[in-house]
Amino acid sequence: MVTAASAFGAIGGIAANFALSFLVFNETGSTFASALTIAMSVIPGLLIPLLAAPLMDRLPRKPVLVMGDVVNAALYAAAGVYLHINEFSYIGYLLFSLVLSTMGAFDELAYSSIYPKLIPEGMEEKGYTVSGMLYPVLKVIMTPVAAILYKTLGVANILFVQSALSLLAAFTESRIRISETSRFEGQRPSVKMWFNDVKAAVSYLKREKGLMALFLYMATTNGVACGYNPLLVAFFSTTAGFTMKMYSFFTVAEFAGRTLGGTLHYNVKIPSKKKFGFAFAVYQLYEAMDMCLLWLPYPLMLINRGIAGFLGIQSATMREAAVQKYIPDEMRARINAFQAMMYTAFAAAFSLIVGALGELLPYATCITVCAGFTMLVCWCTVWARRDSLRKVYECAANGKDDEEREA
């Protein structure tokens, strides 16, 4: 049920985000203005997880998923009505992104916390392979369609479609069957309880240096990647010989790679002892692919994205399954919240930095410099904490319990 609900939300979200990305650049003509919308939209991710995660670990998570999609439906419908009546407003779009991302922060926290409980024991990597392939499958279908709809239906009508799909997602989530109980243990919610829960999570992360190193690298590489999108939109919009439709087919290449990689990973199990080495090699290759991306002829760009998709789905699936199983369930929302806050903070900072660099440097040069920087961060974090990270991959893969992990 939760996978189907995610599919409904993603179908409209891909089309809406694609259309809005090009609308913002066409209206402003600035990569920095586009990057600022990303930075604004991730601000709630700095606050919501911190405030909500302690309660999320004590309350049922299913109602949060349902209500989040209902509110999203109302927001997209309101935005569609506005664009039908009024001209595009950049300030209005910033506010819309801020409210929408606030709801998204709740939804993401609830989803990441409840999903591991819906996967049968021993099927974690297969489950995350399926969920990891869902978005790219839908993106390869919807992005070329969105490029056409952007010219035919217009942004406002695309937002109406997204509103309807969000309602369908909410209905699907309401039918999830899962046993969840409150964990207040006779206590009343209070500031003291919240503070103690946060303190317990901080203490846990201080002990888990491998997780901290991994979170830091992933926050950096994801944050820098957030800044790439406005640059790629600008590159394909302004460079002779390139078009918006050509950019949309990046997703086709990534989909082909991710499908092949996901299928392989679903059927072939990587030995536990080799998982860390495989993941680290993928991180290095992925950054190298970004460094050379825009210097290649267009056919090689597509091959580049295909290889990146092939490698990315395997390392991401392996990492997510290991980390989520490694973290105790009663602390999962708080640790995921900390991770989300890091991602959000880094996305906001690097979106602005990369967007500003895009105003000063050629787009290809900018992406090369940024990818080289993230490769260096990988060595300083993931490789530096390799012994601790091997414990995460190997112990989680072997199914050892929390007491064994802490010993």
Tab-separated table of C-alpha atoms in Angstrom:
chain	number	residue	atom	x	y	z
A	1	MET	CA	0.000	0.000	0.000
A	2	VAL	CA	2.712	2.473	0.947
A	3	THR	CA	4.545	1.763	-2.326
A	4	ALA	CA	1.387	2.376	-4.340
A	5	ALA	CA	0.725	5.597	-2.436
A	6	SER	CA	4.286	6.740	-3.100
A	7	ALA	CA	3.752	6.034	-6.792
A	8	PHE	CA	0.638	8.198	-6.962
A	9	GLY	CA	2.390	11.089	-5.264
A	10	ALA	CA	5.517	10.749	-7.399
A	11	ILE	CA	3.669	10.675	-10.731
A	12	GLY	CA	2.206	14.132	-10.274
A	13	GLY	CA	5.161	15.464	-8.299
A	14	ILE	CA	7.629	14.729	-11.093
A	15	ALA	CA	5.489	16.506	-13.662
A	16	ALA	CA	4.801	19.445	-11.339
A	17	ASN	CA	8.436	19.923	-10.284
A	18	PHE	CA	9.665	19.647	-13.875
A	19	ALA	CA	7.184	22.261	-15.066
A	20	LEU	CA	7.856	24.602	-12.146
A	21	SER	CA	11.643	24.364	-12.600
A	22	PHE	CA	11.447	25.588	-16.179
A	23	LEU	CA	8.751	28.136	-15.337
A	24	VAL	CA	10.980	29.742	-12.692
A	25	PHE	CA	14.021	29.902	-14.977
A	26	ASN	CA	11.984	31.195	-17.930
A	27	GLU	CA	10.445	33.915	-15.757
A	28	THR	CA	13.664	34.976	-13.993
A	29	GLY	CA	16.471	33.963	-16.367
A	30	SER	CA	18.755	33.401	-13.367
A	31	THR	CA	20.338	30.218	-11.999
A	32	PHE	CA	20.703	31.938	-8.630
A	33	ALA	CA	16.968	32.718	-8.509
A	34	SER	CA	16.232	29.075	-9.289
A	35	ALA	CA	18.700	27.948	-6.627
A	36	LEU	CA	17.116	30.313	-4.086
A	37	THR	CA	13.767	28.545	-4.502
A	38	ILE	CA	15.477	25.264	-3.619
A	39	ALA	CA	17.183	26.822	-0.615
A	40	MET	CA	13.905	28.330	0.635
A	41	SER	CA	11.999	25.096	0.175
A	42	VAL	CA	14.399	23.131	2.366
A	43	ILE	CA	14.263	25.486	5.364
A	44	PRO	CA	11.473	23.494	7.089
A	45	GLY	CA	13.735	20.462	6.931
A	46	LEU	CA	15.977	22.207	9.443
A	47	LEU	CA	13.201	22.701	11.994
A	48	ILE	CA	10.411	20.161	11.531
A	49	PRO	CA	12.481	16.995	12.085
A	50	LEU	CA	13.990	18.404	15.288
A	51	LEU	CA	10.582	19.308	16.697
A	52	ALA	CA	8.586	16.330	15.455
A	53	ALA	CA	10.969	13.350	15.585
A	54	PRO	CA	10.781	12.678	19.362
A	55	LEU	CA	6.977	12.559	19.137
A	56	MET	CA	7.146	10.497	15.932
A	57	ASP	CA	9.068	7.815	17.840
A	58	ARG	CA	6.271	7.681	20.416
A	59	LEU	CA	3.152	8.082	18.222
A	60	PRO	CA	1.659	6.007	15.359
A	61	ARG	CA	3.123	7.181	12.028
A	62	LYS	CA	0.376	6.136	9.618
A	63	PRO	CA	-1.979	9.089	10.372
A	64	VAL	CA	0.840	11.517	9.564
A	65	LEU	CA	1.229	9.994	6.103
A	66	VAL	CA	-2.480	10.228	5.341
A	67	MET	CA	-2.955	13.795	6.566
A	68	GLY	CA	0.187	14.969	4.779
A	69	ASP	CA	-1.135	13.931	1.366
A	70	VAL	CA	-4.540	15.484	2.040
A	71	VAL	CA	-2.903	18.825	2.815
A	72	ASN	CA	-0.636	18.511	-0.251
A	73	ALA	CA	-3.687	18.026	-2.431
A	74	ALA	CA	-5.191	21.248	-1.115
A	75	LEU	CA	-1.933	23.171	-1.647
A	76	TYR	CA	-1.481	22.042	-5.257
A	77	ALA	CA	-5.114	22.809	-6.058
A	78	ALA	CA	-4.803	26.300	-4.571
A	79	ALA	CA	-1.614	26.949	-6.564
A	80	GLY	CA	-3.327	25.817	-9.777
A	81	VAL	CA	-6.244	28.180	-9.169
A	82	TYR	CA	-3.822	31.039	-8.490
A	83	LEU	CA	-1.925	30.534	-11.756
A	84	HIS	CA	-5.199	30.412	-13.689
A	85	ILE	CA	-6.230	33.787	-12.291
A	86	ASN	CA	-2.938	35.641	-11.814
A	87	GLU	CA	0.465	36.033	-13.433
A	88	PHE	CA	3.446	34.139	-12.052
A	89	SER	CA	4.836	35.659	-8.856
A	90	TYR	CA	8.347	34.736	-7.819
A	91	ILE	CA	7.697	35.762	-4.194
A	92	GLY	CA	4.467	33.797	-4.220
A	93	TYR	CA	6.310	30.756	-5.521
A	94	LEU	CA	8.871	31.038	-2.714
A	95	LEU	CA	6.060	31.044	-0.141
A	96	PHE	CA	4.334	28.119	-1.849
A	97	SER	CA	7.563	26.110	-1.797
A	98	LEU	CA	8.047	26.928	1.884
A	99	VAL	CA	4.584	25.668	2.907
A	100	LEU	CA	4.758	22.604	0.662
A	101	SER	CA	8.162	21.601	1.984
A	102	THR	CA	6.901	21.976	5.564
A	103	MET	CA	4.327	19.272	4.916
A	104	GLY	CA	6.905	17.248	3.025
A	105	ALA	CA	9.202	17.219	6.061
A	106	PHE	CA	6.496	15.561	8.178
A	107	ASP	CA	5.657	13.102	5.410
A	108	GLU	CA	9.266	12.077	4.760
A	109	LEU	CA	9.957	11.545	8.450
A	110	ALA	CA	6.882	9.356	8.856
A	111	TYR	CA	7.624	7.360	5.690
A	112	SER	CA	11.264	6.639	6.524
A	113	SER	CA	10.266	5.511	10.012
A	114	ILE	CA	7.350	3.274	9.067
A	115	TYR	CA	8.727	1.665	5.901
A	116	PRO	CA	11.241	-0.679	7.625
A	117	LYS	CA	8.371	-2.128	9.669
A	118	LEU	CA	6.481	-3.063	6.505
A	119	ILE	CA	9.353	-5.146	5.056
A	120	PRO	CA	9.481	-8.866	5.993
A	121	GLU	CA	12.516	-9.945	8.020
A	122	GLY	CA	15.470	-10.783	5.795
A	123	MET	CA	13.999	-8.966	2.773
A	124	GLU	CA	15.370	-5.505	3.586
A	125	GLU	CA	17.627	-5.088	0.558
A	126	LYS	CA	14.980	-6.442	-1.809
A	127	GLY	CA	12.415	-4.081	-0.295
A	128	TYR	CA	14.671	-1.056	-0.653
A	129	THR	CA	15.576	-2.139	-4.189
A	130	VAL	CA	11.896	-2.002	-5.138
A	131	SER	CA	11.348	1.356	-3.430
A	132	GLY	CA	14.589	2.687	-4.894
A	133	MET	CA	13.532	1.762	-8.420
A	134	LEU	CA	10.018	3.172	-8.085
A	135	TYR	CA	10.919	6.836	-8.483
A	136	PRO	CA	13.285	6.428	-11.465
A	137	VAL	CA	10.746	4.197	-13.250
A	138	LEU	CA	8.089	6.855	-12.835
A	139	LYS	CA	10.513	9.656	-13.644
A	140	VAL	CA	11.514	8.138	-16.968
A	141	ILE	CA	7.856	7.855	-17.872
A	142	MET	CA	6.705	11.212	-16.557
A	143	THR	CA	9.584	13.561	-17.388
A	144	PRO	CA	9.245	13.344	-21.192
A	145	VAL	CA	5.482	13.503	-20.718
A	146	ALA	CA	5.925	16.559	-18.491
A	147	ALA	CA	7.973	18.286	-21.210
A	148	ILE	CA	4.994	17.867	-23.532
A	149	LEU	CA	2.378	18.775	-20.927
A	150	TYR	CA	4.368	21.910	-20.054
A	151	LYS	CA	3.701	23.172	-23.594
A	152	THR	CA	0.148	21.853	-23.988
A	153	LEU	CA	-1.687	21.851	-20.650
A	154	GLY	CA	0.318	24.515	-18.852
A	155	VAL	CA	1.639	24.552	-15.303
A	156	ALA	CA	-1.710	25.280	-13.625
A	157	ASN	CA	-3.429	22.188	-15.048
A	158	ILE	CA	-0.459	20.002	-14.158
A	159	LEU	CA	-0.855	21.165	-10.557
A	160	PHE	CA	-4.525	20.134	-10.610
A	161	VAL	CA	-3.495	16.643	-11.697
A	162	GLN	CA	-0.996	16.473	-8.846
A	163	SER	CA	-3.731	17.504	-6.408
A	164	ALA	CA	-5.950	14.627	-7.498
A	165	LEU	CA	-3.094	12.127	-7.266
A	166	SER	CA	-2.228	13.305	-3.744
A	167	LEU	CA	-5.808	12.559	-2.659
A	168	LEU	CA	-5.537	9.113	-4.200
A	169	ALA	CA	-2.293	8.556	-2.293
A	170	ALA	CA	-3.977	9.546	0.973
A	171	PHE	CA	-6.811	7.083	0.356
A	172	THR	CA	-4.319	4.285	-0.382
A	173	GLU	CA	-2.291	5.013	2.760
A	174	SER	CA	-5.441	4.921	4.884
A	175	ARG	CA	-5.804	1.236	3.967
A	176	ILE	CA	-2.355	0.208	5.261
A	177	ARG	CA	-2.672	-2.508	7.918
A	178	ILE	CA	-0.031	-2.101	10.611
A	179	SER	CA	-0.023	-2.408	14.376
A	180	GLU	CA	1.296	0.766	16.003
A	181	THR	CA	1.082	1.728	19.663
A	182	SER	CA	1.946	4.853	21.577
A	183	ARG	CA	5.195	4.752	23.580
A	184	PHE	CA	4.536	7.328	26.254
A	185	GLU	CA	4.722	4.666	28.982
A	186	GLY	CA	2.256	6.505	31.193
A	187	GLN	CA	4.010	9.862	30.802
A	188	ARG	CA	2.500	13.038	29.433
A	189	PRO	CA	4.186	14.834	26.523
A	190	SER	CA	6.353	17.608	27.885
A	191	VAL	CA	9.321	19.761	27.059
A	192	LYS	CA	11.415	17.691	29.446
A	193	MET	CA	10.455	14.469	27.664
A	194	TRP	CA	11.288	16.024	24.292
A	195	PHE	CA	14.651	17.232	25.589
A	196	ASN	CA	15.515	13.828	27.066
A	197	ASP	CA	14.597	12.084	23.802
A	198	VAL	CA	16.801	14.442	21.810
A	199	LYS	CA	19.631	13.980	24.292
A	200	ALA	CA	19.390	10.179	23.950
A	201	ALA	CA	19.627	10.458	20.163
A	202	VAL	CA	22.672	12.732	20.395
A	203	SER	CA	24.389	10.278	22.729
A	204	TYR	CA	23.687	7.436	20.312
A	205	LEU	CA	25.183	9.343	17.375
A	206	LYS	CA	28.294	10.240	19.373
A	207	ARG	CA	28.957	6.527	19.791
A	208	GLU	CA	28.251	5.730	16.136
A	209	LYS	CA	31.121	7.510	14.371
A	210	GLY	CA	30.658	5.447	11.218
A	211	LEU	CA	27.065	6.611	10.814
A	212	MET	CA	28.131	10.209	11.377
A	213	ALA	CA	30.799	9.981	8.671
A	214	LEU	CA	28.347	8.434	6.223
A	215	PHE	CA	25.676	11.041	6.984
A	216	LEU	CA	28.199	13.845	6.459
A	217	TYR	CA	29.312	12.594	3.045
A	218	MET	CA	25.784	11.855	1.842
A	219	ALA	CA	24.596	15.281	2.994
A	220	THR	CA	27.460	16.888	1.069
A	221	THR	CA	27.020	14.979	-2.182
A	222	ASN	CA	23.219	15.341	-2.113
A	223	GLY	CA	23.491	19.014	-1.244
A	224	VAL	CA	25.848	19.709	-4.130
A	225	ALA	CA	23.602	17.687	-6.454
A	226	CYS	CA	20.675	19.940	-5.520
A	227	GLY	CA	22.672	22.817	-6.924
A	228	TYR	CA	23.266	20.969	-10.198
A	229	ASN	CA	19.636	21.041	-11.305
A	230	PRO	CA	19.422	24.806	-12.022
A	231	LEU	CA	22.768	24.589	-13.827
A	232	LEU	CA	21.577	21.726	-16.013
A	233	VAL	CA	18.315	23.542	-16.768
A	234	ALA	CA	20.294	26.644	-17.730
A	235	PHE	CA	22.816	24.630	-19.791
A	236	PHE	CA	20.156	22.897	-21.860
A	237	SER	CA	18.115	26.091	-22.177
A	238	THR	CA	20.958	28.350	-23.358
A	239	THR	CA	23.610	26.185	-25.041
A	240	ALA	CA	23.440	25.935	-28.825
A	241	GLY	CA	22.485	22.469	-30.000
A	242	PHE	CA	20.763	21.484	-26.752
A	243	THR	CA	17.075	21.571	-25.845
A	244	MET	CA	14.785	20.983	-22.877
A	245	LYS	CA	13.642	17.682	-24.384
A	246	MET	CA	17.254	16.493	-24.619
A	247	TYR	CA	17.633	17.168	-20.905
A	248	SER	CA	14.476	15.196	-20.178
A	249	PHE	CA	16.071	12.113	-21.735
A	250	PHE	CA	18.753	12.127	-19.049
A	251	THR	CA	16.116	10.372	-16.963
A	252	VAL	CA	15.663	7.719	-19.648
A	253	ALA	CA	19.360	6.868	-19.492
A	254	GLU	CA	19.355	6.879	-15.680
A	255	PHE	CA	16.270	4.693	-15.683
A	256	ALA	CA	17.892	2.139	-17.977
A	257	GLY	CA	20.946	2.012	-15.736
A	258	ARG	CA	18.960	1.862	-12.510
A	259	THR	CA	16.653	-0.831	-13.887
A	260	LEU	CA	19.572	-3.037	-14.893
A	261	GLY	CA	21.407	-2.317	-11.635
A	262	GLY	CA	18.311	-2.839	-9.500
A	263	THR	CA	17.446	-6.103	-11.236
A	264	LEU	CA	20.987	-7.354	-10.732
A	265	HIS	CA	21.034	-6.293	-7.085
A	266	TYR	CA	17.637	-7.891	-6.432
A	267	ASN	CA	18.845	-11.266	-7.677
A	268	VAL	CA	22.547	-11.258	-6.727
A	269	LYS	CA	23.588	-10.851	-3.098
A	270	ILE	CA	26.846	-9.034	-2.412
A	271	PRO	CA	28.849	-10.760	0.346
A	272	SER	CA	28.751	-8.818	3.618
A	273	LYS	CA	32.533	-8.487	3.800
A	274	LYS	CA	32.626	-6.770	0.401
A	275	LYS	CA	29.763	-4.318	0.878
A	276	PHE	CA	31.750	-1.405	2.258
A	277	GLY	CA	34.446	-1.660	-0.410
A	278	PHE	CA	31.801	-1.809	-3.131
A	279	ALA	CA	29.973	1.217	-1.734
A	280	PHE	CA	33.139	3.314	-1.463
A	281	ALA	CA	34.165	2.463	-5.029
A	282	VAL	CA	30.726	3.501	-6.277
A	283	TYR	CA	30.966	6.845	-4.478
A	284	GLN	CA	34.278	7.573	-6.190
A	285	LEU	CA	33.031	6.561	-9.620
A	286	TYR	CA	29.815	8.526	-9.197
A	287	GLU	CA	31.674	11.755	-8.456
A	288	ALA	CA	34.026	11.096	-11.389
A	289	MET	CA	31.012	10.715	-13.701
A	290	ASP	CA	29.657	14.089	-12.582
A	291	MET	CA	33.037	15.738	-13.107
A	292	CYS	CA	33.106	14.880	-16.809
A	293	LEU	CA	29.356	15.024	-17.552
A	294	LEU	CA	28.969	18.298	-19.463
A	295	TRP	CA	32.300	17.967	-21.276
A	296	LEU	CA	31.044	14.961	-23.244
A	297	PRO	CA	29.137	14.768	-26.533
A	298	TYR	CA	25.427	14.275	-25.927
A	299	PRO	CA	25.379	10.492	-26.659
A	300	LEU	CA	28.178	9.987	-24.121
A	301	MET	CA	26.272	12.148	-21.620
A	302	LEU	CA	23.442	9.623	-21.825
A	303	ILE	CA	25.853	6.711	-21.344
A	304	ASN	CA	27.351	8.592	-18.391
A	305	ARG	CA	23.927	8.895	-16.752
A	306	GLY	CA	23.190	5.241	-17.473
A	307	ILE	CA	26.351	4.096	-15.695
A	308	ALA	CA	25.650	6.455	-12.798
A	309	GLY	CA	22.155	5.009	-12.465
A	310	PHE	CA	23.456	1.435	-12.604
A	311	LEU	CA	25.930	2.075	-9.795
A	312	GLY	CA	23.780	4.433	-7.743
A	313	ILE	CA	20.785	2.129	-7.246
A	314	GLN	CA	23.001	-0.644	-5.915
A	315	SER	CA	24.949	1.418	-3.391
A	316	ALA	CA	21.865	3.367	-2.282
A	317	THR	CA	19.820	0.223	-1.711
A	318	MET	CA	22.600	-1.466	0.204
A	319	ARG	CA	23.277	1.619	2.325
A	320	GLU	CA	19.644	2.331	3.193
A	321	ALA	CA	18.844	-1.262	4.105
A	322	ALA	CA	21.924	-1.531	6.320
A	323	VAL	CA	21.464	1.807	8.070
A	324	GLN	CA	17.730	1.412	8.736
A	325	LYS	CA	18.181	-2.091	10.127
A	326	TYR	CA	21.149	-0.992	12.209
A	327	ILE	CA	19.244	1.838	13.915
A	328	PRO	CA	16.939	0.692	16.773
A	329	ASP	CA	13.238	1.099	15.889
A	330	GLU	CA	12.496	3.143	19.013
A	331	MET	CA	15.089	5.699	17.890
A	332	ARG	CA	14.644	5.529	14.106
A	333	ALA	CA	12.603	8.699	13.668
A	334	ARG	CA	15.089	10.782	15.653
A	335	ILE	CA	18.150	9.466	13.816
A	336	ASN	CA	16.401	9.822	10.461
A	337	ALA	CA	15.425	13.332	11.510
A	338	PHE	CA	19.029	14.210	12.258
A	339	GLN	CA	20.059	12.816	8.892
A	340	ALA	CA	17.275	14.760	7.164
A	341	MET	CA	18.298	17.967	8.925
A	342	MET	CA	21.876	17.523	7.734
A	343	TYR	CA	20.674	16.909	4.192
A	344	THR	CA	18.452	19.969	4.369
A	345	ALA	CA	21.101	22.285	5.774
A	346	PHE	CA	23.667	21.161	3.233
A	347	ALA	CA	21.135	21.351	0.390
A	348	ALA	CA	20.272	24.939	1.318
A	349	ALA	CA	23.912	25.987	1.601
A	350	PHE	CA	25.233	24.192	-1.467
A	351	SER	CA	22.255	25.162	-3.639
A	352	LEU	CA	23.147	28.803	-3.059
A	353	ILE	CA	26.898	28.222	-3.429
A	354	VAL	CA	26.587	26.199	-6.631
A	355	GLY	CA	23.962	28.585	-8.013
A	356	ALA	CA	26.224	31.548	-7.319
A	357	LEU	CA	29.186	29.779	-8.932
A	358	GLY	CA	26.962	29.169	-11.946
A	359	GLU	CA	26.744	32.940	-12.392
A	360	LEU	CA	30.553	33.219	-12.417
A	361	LEU	CA	31.846	30.059	-14.094
A	362	PRO	CA	30.838	28.130	-17.215
A	363	TYR	CA	28.255	25.535	-16.254
A	364	ALA	CA	30.494	22.566	-17.133
A	365	THR	CA	33.422	23.968	-15.154
A	366	CYS	CA	31.201	24.635	-12.158
A	367	ILE	CA	29.903	21.064	-11.993
A	368	THR	CA	33.421	19.649	-12.407
A	369	VAL	CA	34.785	21.720	-9.529
A	370	CYS	CA	31.873	20.808	-7.258
A	371	ALA	CA	32.108	17.082	-8.014
A	372	GLY	CA	35.832	17.146	-7.295
A	373	PHE	CA	35.105	18.738	-3.943
A	374	THR	CA	32.586	16.031	-2.988
A	375	MET	CA	35.088	13.332	-3.973
A	376	LEU	CA	37.568	14.837	-1.519
A	377	VAL	CA	34.901	14.899	1.208
A	378	CYS	CA	34.268	11.197	0.593
A	379	TRP	CA	37.906	10.378	1.351
A	380	CYS	CA	37.899	12.544	4.480
A	381	THR	CA	34.733	10.972	5.904
A	382	VAL	CA	33.764	7.559	4.542
A	383	TRP	CA	37.301	6.265	4.049
A	384	ALA	CA	38.581	7.825	7.251
A	385	ARG	CA	35.882	5.970	9.242
A	386	ARG	CA	36.035	2.767	7.209
A	387	ASP	CA	36.386	0.451	10.217
A	388	SER	CA	33.261	1.802	11.909
A	389	LEU	CA	31.308	1.777	8.664
A	390	ARG	CA	32.225	-1.812	7.931
A	391	LYS	CA	30.551	-2.627	11.245
A	392	VAL	CA	27.335	-0.986	10.042
A	393	TYR	CA	27.272	-2.867	6.752
A	394	GLU	CA	28.430	-6.225	8.093
A	395	CYS	CA	26.566	-6.362	11.407
A	396	ALA	CA	23.297	-5.122	9.920
A	397	ALA	CA	23.634	-7.542	7.037
A	398	ASN	CA	24.252	-10.424	9.416
A	399	GLY	CA	21.154	-9.524	11.411
A	400	LYS	CA	22.895	-9.026	14.745
A	401	ASP	CA	20.845	-7.321	17.378
A	402	ASP	CA	21.459	-3.972	18.983
A	403	GLU	CA	23.327	-5.416	21.978
A	404	GLU	CA	25.849	-7.119	19.712
A	405	ARG	CA	26.340	-3.921	17.713
A	406	GLU	CA	27.083	-1.886	20.818
A	407	ALA	CA	29.448	-4.456	22.325
